[in-house]
């Protein structure tokens, strides 16, 4: 991974079209290409937009899988809206949740190359609502993802819906942690839960 550029040092860097283009040019790198192909398979199987894995993260070298709930609009680079997304699931996206993830990762002291970010429901279909059918379909795709992560030791479920993956991944003998989702809603409504997030992530990352 020596050919990856210097890590980004501020949140929301993917608000830049040039930054998005540079990120897209990295999708053939060895640590990300198998995950690129996995996402492409999901796009072919189900309706909705499936974002790319972020090449600036650890990819197949990651030991920590941060499993979020569902992609948001800023992962969608195909939507006909005034604010087009990046096409990546990334802590560098131009939205408050991504900014919080970026900040909490720094607070927790987690090396970016140790991580990979994904969603238990990988398809964005224009709504944040998660139906039981969507959740079940997403859970069925996790085994194939885990098989692509040979160094994985720990899953951190980020959000209540993501935590429902625990039973589905038990057979892989991985450590499993759960935190609240770093959304603006949780920050406003449950500040004590919000403030606990980086501590949980620190504990999860410390496990080897």
Coordinates of N, CA and C in Angstrom, one line a residue:
X1 N 0.8 -1.2 0.0 CA 0.0 0.0 0.0 C 0.9 1.3 0.0
X2 N 2.1 1.2 -0.4 CA 3.0 2.3 -0.4 C 2.6 3.4 -1.4
X3 N 1.8 3.0 -2.4 CA 1.4 4.0 -3.4 C 0.2 4.8 -3.1
X4 N -0.3 4.6 -1.9 CA -1.5 5.4 -1.5 C -1.0 6.8 -1.0
X5 N -1.7 7.8 -1.4 CA -1.3 9.2 -1.0 C -1.3 9.4 0.5
X6 N -0.7 10.4 0.9 CA -0.7 10.8 2.3 C -2.1 10.9 2.9
X7 N -2.4 10.3 4.0 CA -3.7 10.4 4.6 C -4.3 11.8 4.7
X8 N -5.6 11.9 4.5 CA -6.3 13.2 4.6 C -6.3 13.6 6.1
X9 N -6.1 14.9 6.3 CA -5.9 15.4 7.7 C -7.1 16.3 8.2
X10 N -8.1 16.3 7.4 CA -9.3 17.1 7.8 C -10.6 16.4 7.2
X11 N -11.7 16.5 7.9 CA -12.9 15.9 7.5 C -13.5 16.6 6.2
X12 N -14.4 15.9 5.6 CA -15.2 16.4 4.4 C -14.3 16.6 3.2
X13 N -13.2 16.0 3.1 CA -12.3 16.2 1.9 C -13.0 15.8 0.6
X14 N -14.0 14.9 0.7 CA -14.6 14.4 -0.6 C -15.7 15.3 -1.1
X15 N -15.7 16.5 -0.6 CA -16.6 17.5 -1.2 C -16.0 18.1 -2.5
X16 N -14.7 17.7 -2.7 CA -13.9 18.2 -3.8 C -14.1 17.1 -5.0
X17 N -14.4 17.6 -6.1 CA -14.5 16.7 -7.3 C -13.2 16.1 -7.6
X18 N -12.1 16.9 -7.5 CA -10.8 16.4 -7.7 C -10.4 15.3 -6.8
X19 N -10.8 15.4 -5.5 CA -10.5 14.4 -4.5 C -11.3 13.1 -4.8
X20 N -12.5 13.3 -5.3 CA -13.3 12.1 -5.6 C -12.7 11.4 -6.8
X21 N -12.2 12.1 -7.8 CA -11.6 11.6 -9.0 C -10.3 10.8 -8.6
X22 N -9.5 11.4 -7.7 CA -8.3 10.8 -7.3 C -8.6 9.5 -6.5
X23 N -9.6 9.5 -5.7 CA -10.0 8.3 -5.0 C -10.5 7.2 -5.9
X24 N -11.2 7.6 -7.0 CA -11.7 6.6 -7.9 C -10.6 5.9 -8.7
X25 N -9.5 6.7 -8.9 CA -8.4 6.2 -9.6 C -7.6 5.1 -8.8
X26 N -7.9 5.0 -7.5 CA -7.2 4.1 -6.7 C -7.9 2.7 -6.5
X27 N -9.1 2.6 -7.2 CA -9.9 1.4 -7.0 C -9.2 0.1 -7.5
X28 N -8.2 0.2 -8.3 CA -7.5 -1.0 -8.8 C -6.4 -1.5 -7.9
X29 N -6.1 -0.7 -6.8 CA -5.0 -1.1 -6.0 C -5.3 -2.5 -5.3
X30 N -4.2 -3.3 -5.1 CA -4.4 -4.7 -4.6 C -5.3 -4.8 -3.4
X31 N -5.2 -3.9 -2.4 CA -5.9 -4.0 -1.2 C -7.4 -3.7 -1.3
X32 N -7.8 -3.1 -2.4 CA -9.2 -2.7 -2.6 C -9.9 -3.4 -3.7
X33 N -9.1 -3.9 -4.7 CA -9.7 -4.5 -5.9 C -10.7 -5.6 -5.6
X34 N -10.4 -6.5 -4.7 CA -11.4 -7.6 -4.4 C -12.7 -7.0 -3.8
X35 N -12.6 -5.9 -3.0 CA -13.8 -5.3 -2.4 C -14.5 -4.5 -3.4
X36 N -13.8 -3.9 -4.4 CA -14.5 -3.3 -5.5 C -15.3 -4.3 -6.3
X37 N -14.8 -5.5 -6.5 CA -15.6 -6.5 -7.2 C -16.7 -7.0 -6.4
X38 N -16.6 -7.1 -5.1 CA -17.7 -7.5 -4.2 C -18.8 -6.5 -4.3
X39 N -18.5 -5.2 -4.2 CA -19.5 -4.2 -4.4 C -20.2 -4.3 -5.7
X40 N -19.5 -4.5 -6.8 CA -20.1 -4.6 -8.1 C -21.0 -5.8 -8.2
X41 N -20.7 -6.9 -7.5 CA -21.6 -8.0 -7.5 C -22.9 -7.7 -6.8
X42 N -22.9 -6.9 -5.7 CA -24.1 -6.5 -5.0 C -24.9 -5.6 -5.9
X43 N -24.3 -4.7 -6.6 CA -25.0 -3.8 -7.5 C -25.8 -4.6 -8.6
X44 N -25.2 -5.7 -9.0 CA -25.9 -6.5 -10.0 C -27.1 -7.3 -9.5
X45 N -27.0 -7.6 -8.2 CA -28.0 -8.5 -7.6 C -29.2 -7.8 -7.1
X46 N -29.1 -6.5 -6.7 CA -30.3 -5.8 -6.0 C -30.4 -4.4 -6.6
X47 N -31.6 -3.9 -6.6 CA -31.8 -2.5 -7.0 C -31.2 -1.6 -5.9
X48 N -30.8 -0.4 -6.3 CA -30.3 0.6 -5.4 C -28.8 0.8 -5.7
X49 N -28.3 1.9 -5.1 CA -26.9 2.2 -5.3 C -26.0 1.6 -4.2
X50 N -24.9 1.0 -4.6 CA -24.0 0.4 -3.7 C -22.7 1.2 -3.8
X51 N -22.3 1.9 -2.7 CA -21.1 2.7 -2.8 C -19.8 1.9 -2.8
X52 N -18.8 2.5 -3.2 CA -17.5 1.8 -3.3 C -16.8 1.8 -1.8
X53 N -16.0 0.8 -1.6 CA -15.1 0.9 -0.4 C -14.1 2.0 -0.6
X54 N -13.7 2.6 0.5 CA -12.7 3.7 0.4 C -11.3 3.2 0.3
X55 N -10.6 3.5 -0.8 CA -9.2 3.0 -1.0 C -8.2 3.6 0.0
X56 N -8.6 4.7 0.7 CA -7.7 5.3 1.7 C -7.8 4.5 3.0
X57 N -8.8 3.6 3.1 CA -8.8 2.7 4.3 C -8.0 1.4 4.1
X58 N -8.1 0.5 5.0 CA -7.2 -0.7 4.9 C -7.6 -1.7 3.9
X59 N -8.8 -1.7 3.5 CA -9.3 -2.7 2.5 C -9.1 -4.1 3.0
X60 N -8.5 -5.0 2.2 CA -8.4 -6.4 2.6 C -7.3 -6.6 3.7
X61 N -6.6 -5.5 4.0 CA -5.6 -5.6 5.1 C -6.2 -5.2 6.4
X62 N -7.4 -4.8 6.5 CA -8.0 -4.3 7.7 C -8.2 -5.4 8.8
X63 N -8.0 -5.0 10.0 CA -8.4 -5.9 11.1 C -9.6 -5.5 11.8
X64 N -10.2 -4.3 11.5 CA -11.4 -3.8 12.2 C -12.4 -3.5 11.1
X65 N -13.6 -4.1 11.2 CA -14.7 -3.8 10.3 C -15.7 -3.0 11.0
X66 N -15.8 -1.7 10.6 CA -16.9 -0.8 11.2 C -18.1 -1.0 10.3
X67 N -19.1 -1.7 10.9 CA -20.3 -2.0 10.1 C -21.4 -1.0 10.5
X68 N -21.7 -0.1 9.6 CA -22.7 0.9 9.8 C -24.1 0.3 9.4
X69 N -25.1 1.1 9.3 CA -26.5 0.6 9.0 C -26.8 0.6 7.6
X70 N -26.8 1.7 6.9 CA -27.3 1.8 5.5 C -26.6 3.1 4.9
X71 N -26.2 3.0 3.6 CA -25.6 4.2 3.0 C -26.6 5.4 3.0
X72 N -26.0 6.5 3.1 CA -26.8 7.8 3.0 C -26.6 8.4 1.7
X73 N -27.3 9.5 1.5 CA -27.3 10.2 0.2 C -25.9 10.7 -0.3
X74 N -25.0 11.0 0.7 CA -23.7 11.5 0.3 C -22.8 10.4 -0.2
X75 N -23.3 9.1 -0.2 CA -22.5 8.0 -0.8 C -22.9 7.9 -2.3
X76 N -24.0 8.5 -2.7 CA -24.6 8.3 -4.0 C -24.1 9.4 -5.0
X77 N -23.3 8.9 -6.0 CA -22.8 9.8 -7.0 C -23.6 9.8 -8.2
X78 N -24.8 9.2 -8.2 CA -25.7 9.1 -9.4 C -27.0 9.9 -9.2
X79 N -27.2 10.3 -8.0 CA -28.5 11.0 -7.8 C -28.6 12.4 -8.5
X80 N -29.7 12.7 -9.0 CA -29.9 14.0 -9.7 C -30.4 15.0 -8.7
X81 N -29.5 15.4 -7.8 CA -29.8 16.3 -6.7 C -28.7 17.5 -6.8
X82 N -29.0 18.5 -6.1 CA -28.1 19.7 -6.1 C -26.8 19.4 -5.4
X83 N -26.7 18.4 -4.6 CA -25.5 18.0 -3.9 C -25.2 16.5 -4.1
X84 N -24.4 16.3 -5.1 CA -24.1 14.9 -5.5 C -23.1 14.3 -4.5
X85 N -23.3 13.0 -4.2 CA -22.4 12.3 -3.2 C -21.1 11.9 -3.9
X86 N -20.2 11.2 -3.1 CA -18.9 10.8 -3.6 C -18.9 9.5 -4.3
X87 N -19.9 8.6 -4.0 CA -19.8 7.3 -4.6 C -19.1 6.3 -3.7
X88 N -18.6 6.8 -2.5 CA -17.8 6.0 -1.6 C -18.5 5.9 -0.2
X89 N -18.3 4.8 0.5 CA -18.6 4.9 1.9 C -17.3 5.3 2.6
X90 N -17.3 6.5 3.2 CA -16.1 7.1 3.6 C -16.3 8.1 4.7
X91 N -15.3 8.1 5.7 CA -15.3 9.1 6.7 C -15.0 10.5 6.2
X92 N -14.6 10.6 4.9 CA -14.3 11.8 4.3 C -15.5 12.4 3.5
X93 N -16.6 11.8 3.5 CA -17.8 12.4 2.8 C -18.2 13.7 3.4
X94 N -18.9 14.4 2.6 CA -19.3 15.8 3.0 C -20.7 15.8 3.7
X95 N -20.7 15.2 4.9 CA -21.9 15.2 5.7 C -21.6 15.0 7.2
X96 N -22.5 15.4 8.1 CA -22.2 15.4 9.5 C -21.8 14.1 10.1
X97 N -22.5 13.0 9.6 CA -22.1 11.7 10.2 C -20.7 11.3 9.8
X98 N -20.3 11.5 8.6 CA -19.0 11.1 8.1 C -18.0 12.0 8.9
X99 N -18.3 13.2 9.1 CA -17.4 14.1 9.9 C -17.2 13.6 11.3
X100 N -18.3 13.1 11.9 CA -18.2 12.5 13.3 C -17.4 11.2 13.3
X101 N -17.5 10.4 12.3 CA -16.7 9.2 12.2 C -15.2 9.6 12.1
X102 N -14.9 10.5 11.2 CA -13.5 11.0 11.1 C -13.0 11.4 12.4
X103 N -13.8 12.2 13.1 CA -13.3 12.8 14.4 C -13.2 11.7 15.5
X104 N -14.2 10.8 15.6 CA -14.1 9.8 16.6 C -13.0 8.8 16.3
X105 N -12.7 8.5 15.1 CA -11.5 7.6 14.8 C -10.2 8.3 15.3
X106 N -10.1 9.6 15.1 CA -8.9 10.3 15.6 C -8.9 10.2 17.1
X107 N -10.0 10.5 17.7 CA -10.0 10.5 19.2 C -9.7 9.1 19.8
X108 N -10.1 8.1 19.1 CA -9.9 6.7 19.5 C -8.5 6.2 19.2
X109 N -7.7 7.0 18.4 CA -6.4 6.7 18.1 C -6.3 5.5 17.1
X110 N -7.3 5.3 16.3 CA -7.3 4.1 15.4 C -6.6 4.5 14.1
X111 N -5.7 3.7 13.7 CA -5.0 3.9 12.4 C -5.9 3.6 11.3
X112 N -5.9 4.4 10.3 CA -6.9 4.3 9.2 C -6.6 3.0 8.4
X113 N -5.4 2.6 8.3 CA -5.1 1.3 7.5 C -5.6 0.1 8.3
X114 N -5.9 0.2 9.5 CA -6.5 -0.9 10.3 C -8.0 -1.1 10.0
X115 N -8.6 -0.2 9.3 CA -10.1 -0.2 9.3 C -10.6 -0.4 7.9
X116 N -11.8 -0.9 7.8 CA -12.7 -0.9 6.6 C -14.1 -0.6 7.1
X117 N -14.8 0.3 6.3 CA -16.1 0.7 6.6 C -17.1 0.1 5.6
X118 N -18.2 -0.4 6.2 CA -19.3 -1.0 5.3 C -20.6 -0.8 6.0
X119 N -21.7 -1.2 5.3 CA -23.1 -1.1 5.9 C -23.7 -2.5 5.9
X120 N -24.4 -2.8 7.0 CA -25.1 -4.0 7.1 C -26.2 -4.2 5.9
X121 N -26.8 -3.0 5.6 CA -27.6 -3.0 4.4 C -26.8 -2.2 3.3
X122 N -26.2 -2.8 2.3 CA -25.3 -2.1 1.4 C -25.9 -1.2 0.4
X123 N -27.2 -1.3 0.2 CA -27.9 -0.7 -0.9 C -28.6 0.6 -0.4
X124 N -28.3 1.7 -1.1 CA -29.0 3.0 -0.9 C -30.1 3.1 -1.9
X125 N -31.4 3.3 -1.5 CA -32.5 3.3 -2.4 C -33.3 4.6 -2.2
X126 N -32.7 5.7 -1.7 CA -33.3 6.9 -1.6 C -34.0 7.2 -0.2
X127 N -34.0 6.2 0.7 CA -34.6 6.4 2.0 C -33.7 5.8 3.1
X128 N -33.7 6.4 4.2 CA -32.9 5.9 5.3 C -33.6 4.7 6.1
X129 N -34.9 4.6 5.8 CA -35.7 3.5 6.4 C -35.1 2.1 6.0
X130 N -35.0 1.2 7.0 CA -34.5 -0.1 6.7 C -35.7 -1.1 6.9
X131 N -36.1 -1.8 5.9 CA -37.2 -2.8 6.1 C -36.6 -4.1 6.5
X132 N -37.4 -5.0 7.1 CA -36.9 -6.3 7.5 C -36.3 -7.1 6.3
X133 N -36.9 -7.0 5.2 CA -36.4 -7.7 4.0 C -35.0 -7.1 3.6
X134 N -34.8 -5.8 3.7 CA -33.5 -5.2 3.3 C -32.4 -5.7 4.3
X135 N -32.8 -5.7 5.6 CA -31.8 -6.2 6.6 C -31.4 -7.6 6.4
X136 N -32.4 -8.5 6.2 CA -32.1 -9.9 5.9 C -31.3 -10.1 4.7
X137 N -31.5 -9.4 3.6 CA -30.7 -9.5 2.4 C -29.3 -9.0 2.7
X138 N -29.1 -8.0 3.5 CA -27.8 -7.5 3.8 C -27.0 -8.5 4.6
X139 N -27.7 -9.0 5.6 CA -27.0 -10.0 6.5 C -26.5 -11.2 5.7
X140 N -27.2 -11.6 4.7 CA -26.8 -12.7 3.9 C -25.6 -12.5 3.1
X141 N -25.2 -11.2 2.9 CA -24.0 -10.9 2.2 C -22.7 -10.8 3.0
X142 N -22.9 -10.9 4.3 CA -21.7 -10.6 5.2 C -20.7 -11.7 5.1
X143 N -21.1 -12.9 5.0 CA -20.1 -14.0 4.9 C -19.1 -13.8 3.8
X144 N -19.6 -13.4 2.6 CA -18.7 -13.2 1.5 C -17.8 -12.1 1.7
X145 N -18.2 -11.0 2.4 CA -17.3 -9.9 2.8 C -16.2 -10.3 3.7
X146 N -16.6 -11.0 4.8 CA -15.7 -11.5 5.8 C -14.6 -12.4 5.2
X147 N -15.0 -13.2 4.2 CA -14.0 -14.1 3.5 C -13.0 -13.3 2.8
X148 N -13.2 -12.0 2.5 CA -12.3 -11.2 1.8 C -11.3 -10.4 2.7
X149 N -11.5 -10.6 4.0 CA -10.8 -9.8 5.0 C -10.0 -10.8 5.9
X150 N -8.9 -11.3 5.4 CA -8.1 -12.4 6.1 C -7.5 -11.9 7.4
X151 N -7.3 -10.7 7.6 CA -6.7 -10.2 8.8 C -7.7 -9.7 9.9
X152 N -9.0 -9.8 9.6 CA -10.0 -9.3 10.4 C -10.1 -10.0 11.8
X153 N -10.1 -9.2 12.8 CA -10.2 -9.7 14.2 C -11.5 -9.3 14.9
X154 N -12.0 -8.1 14.5 CA -13.1 -7.4 15.2 C -14.1 -6.7 14.3
X155 N -15.3 -6.9 14.7 CA -16.4 -6.1 14.1 C -17.0 -5.1 15.1
X156 N -17.1 -3.9 14.6 CA -17.8 -2.9 15.5 C -19.0 -2.5 14.8
X157 N -20.2 -2.9 15.3 CA -21.5 -2.6 14.8 C -21.8 -1.1 15.2
X158 N -22.1 -0.3 14.3 CA -22.4 1.1 14.6 C -23.8 1.4 14.3
X159 N -24.6 1.4 15.4 CA -26.0 1.6 15.3 C -26.8 0.4 15.6
X160 N -28.1 0.6 16.0 CA -28.9 -0.5 16.5 C -29.2 -1.6 15.4
X161 N -29.4 -1.2 14.2 CA -29.7 -2.1 13.1 C -28.4 -2.9 12.8
X162 N -27.3 -2.3 12.8 CA -26.0 -3.0 12.5 C -25.8 -4.0 13.6
X163 N -26.1 -3.8 14.8 CA -25.9 -4.7 15.9 C -26.6 -6.0 15.7
X164 N -27.6 -6.0 14.8 CA -28.4 -7.2 14.6 C -27.6 -8.2 13.7
X165 N -26.4 -7.8 13.3 CA -25.5 -8.7 12.6 C -24.8 -9.7 13.5
X166 N -24.9 -9.5 14.8 CA -24.1 -10.3 15.7 C -24.3 -11.8 15.5
X167 N -25.5 -12.2 15.5 CA -25.8 -13.7 15.3 C -25.3 -14.2 13.9
X168 N -25.5 -13.3 12.9 CA -25.1 -13.8 11.6 C -23.6 -14.0 11.4
X169 N -22.8 -13.4 12.3 CA -21.3 -13.5 12.1 C -20.7 -14.3 13.2
X170 N -21.5 -14.9 14.1 CA -20.9 -15.6 15.2 C -20.0 -16.7 14.8
X171 N -20.3 -17.4 13.7 CA -19.5 -18.6 13.3 C -18.1 -18.2 12.9
X172 N -17.8 -16.9 12.7 CA -16.5 -16.5 12.3 C -15.5 -16.3 13.4
X173 N -16.0 -16.4 14.7 CA -15.2 -16.3 15.8 C -14.4 -15.0 15.9
X174 N -15.1 -13.9 15.6 CA -14.6 -12.6 15.7 C -15.1 -11.8 16.9
X175 N -14.3 -11.0 17.5 CA -14.8 -10.1 18.5 C -15.9 -9.2 18.0
X176 N -16.9 -8.9 18.8 CA -18.0 -8.1 18.3 C -18.3 -7.0 19.3
X177 N -18.3 -5.8 18.9 CA -18.6 -4.6 19.8 C -19.8 -3.9 19.1
X178 N -20.5 -3.1 19.9 CA -21.6 -2.3 19.4 C -21.5 -0.9 20.0
X179 N -21.7 0.1 19.1 CA -21.8 1.5 19.6 C -23.0 2.1 19.0
X180 N -23.4 3.3 19.5 CA -24.4 4.1 18.9 C -24.0 4.5 17.5
X181 N -24.9 5.0 16.7 CA -24.6 5.6 15.4 C -24.3 7.0 15.6
X182 N -23.2 7.5 15.0 CA -22.8 8.9 15.2 C -23.6 9.9 14.3
X183 N -24.9 9.8 14.3 CA -25.7 10.7 13.5 C -26.1 12.0 14.3
X184 N -26.4 13.0 13.6 CA -26.8 14.3 14.3 C -28.0 14.1 15.2
X185 N -28.9 13.1 14.8 CA -30.0 12.8 15.7 C -29.6 12.3 17.1
X186 N -28.7 11.4 17.1 CA -28.2 10.9 18.4 C -27.4 11.9 19.1
X187 N -26.7 12.8 18.4 CA -25.9 13.8 19.1 C -26.9 14.8 19.8
X188 N -28.0 15.1 19.2 CA -29.0 16.0 19.8 C -29.8 15.4 20.9
X189 N -30.3 14.1 20.6 CA -31.2 13.5 21.5 C -30.6 12.7 22.7
X190 N -29.4 12.2 22.4 CA -28.8 11.3 23.4 C -27.3 11.6 23.5
X191 N -27.0 12.8 24.0 CA -25.5 13.2 24.1 C -24.7 12.2 24.9
X192 N -25.2 11.6 25.9 CA -24.4 10.7 26.7 C -24.0 9.4 25.9
X193 N -24.9 9.0 25.0 CA -24.6 7.9 24.1 C -23.6 8.3 23.0
X194 N -23.8 9.5 22.5 CA -22.9 10.0 21.5 C -21.5 10.1 22.0
X195 N -21.4 10.7 23.2 CA -20.0 10.9 23.8 C -19.3 9.6 24.2
X196 N -20.1 8.5 24.3 CA -19.5 7.2 24.6 C -18.9 6.5 23.4
X197 N -19.2 6.9 22.2 CA -18.8 6.2 21.0 C -17.3 6.1 20.9
X198 N -16.5 7.1 21.0 CA -15.0 6.9 20.8 C -14.4 6.0 21.9
X199 N -15.0 5.9 23.1 CA -14.5 5.0 24.1 C -14.7 3.6 23.7
X200 N -15.9 3.3 23.2 CA -16.2 1.9 22.7 C -15.2 1.5 21.6
X201 N -15.0 2.5 20.7 CA -14.2 2.2 19.5 C -12.7 2.0 20.0
X202 N -12.3 2.7 21.0 CA -10.9 2.6 21.5 C -10.8 1.2 22.1
X203 N -11.8 0.7 22.9 CA -11.7 -0.6 23.5 C -11.7 -1.7 22.4
X204 N -12.5 -1.5 21.4 CA -12.5 -2.5 20.3 C -11.2 -2.6 19.6
X205 N -10.6 -1.5 19.3 CA -9.4 -1.4 18.5 C -8.2 -2.0 19.3
X206 N -8.3 -1.9 20.7 CA -7.2 -2.4 21.5 C -7.1 -3.9 21.6
X207 N -8.2 -4.6 21.2 CA -8.2 -6.0 21.2 C -7.5 -6.6 20.0
X208 N -6.5 -7.5 20.2 CA -5.7 -8.0 19.1 C -6.0 -9.5 19.0

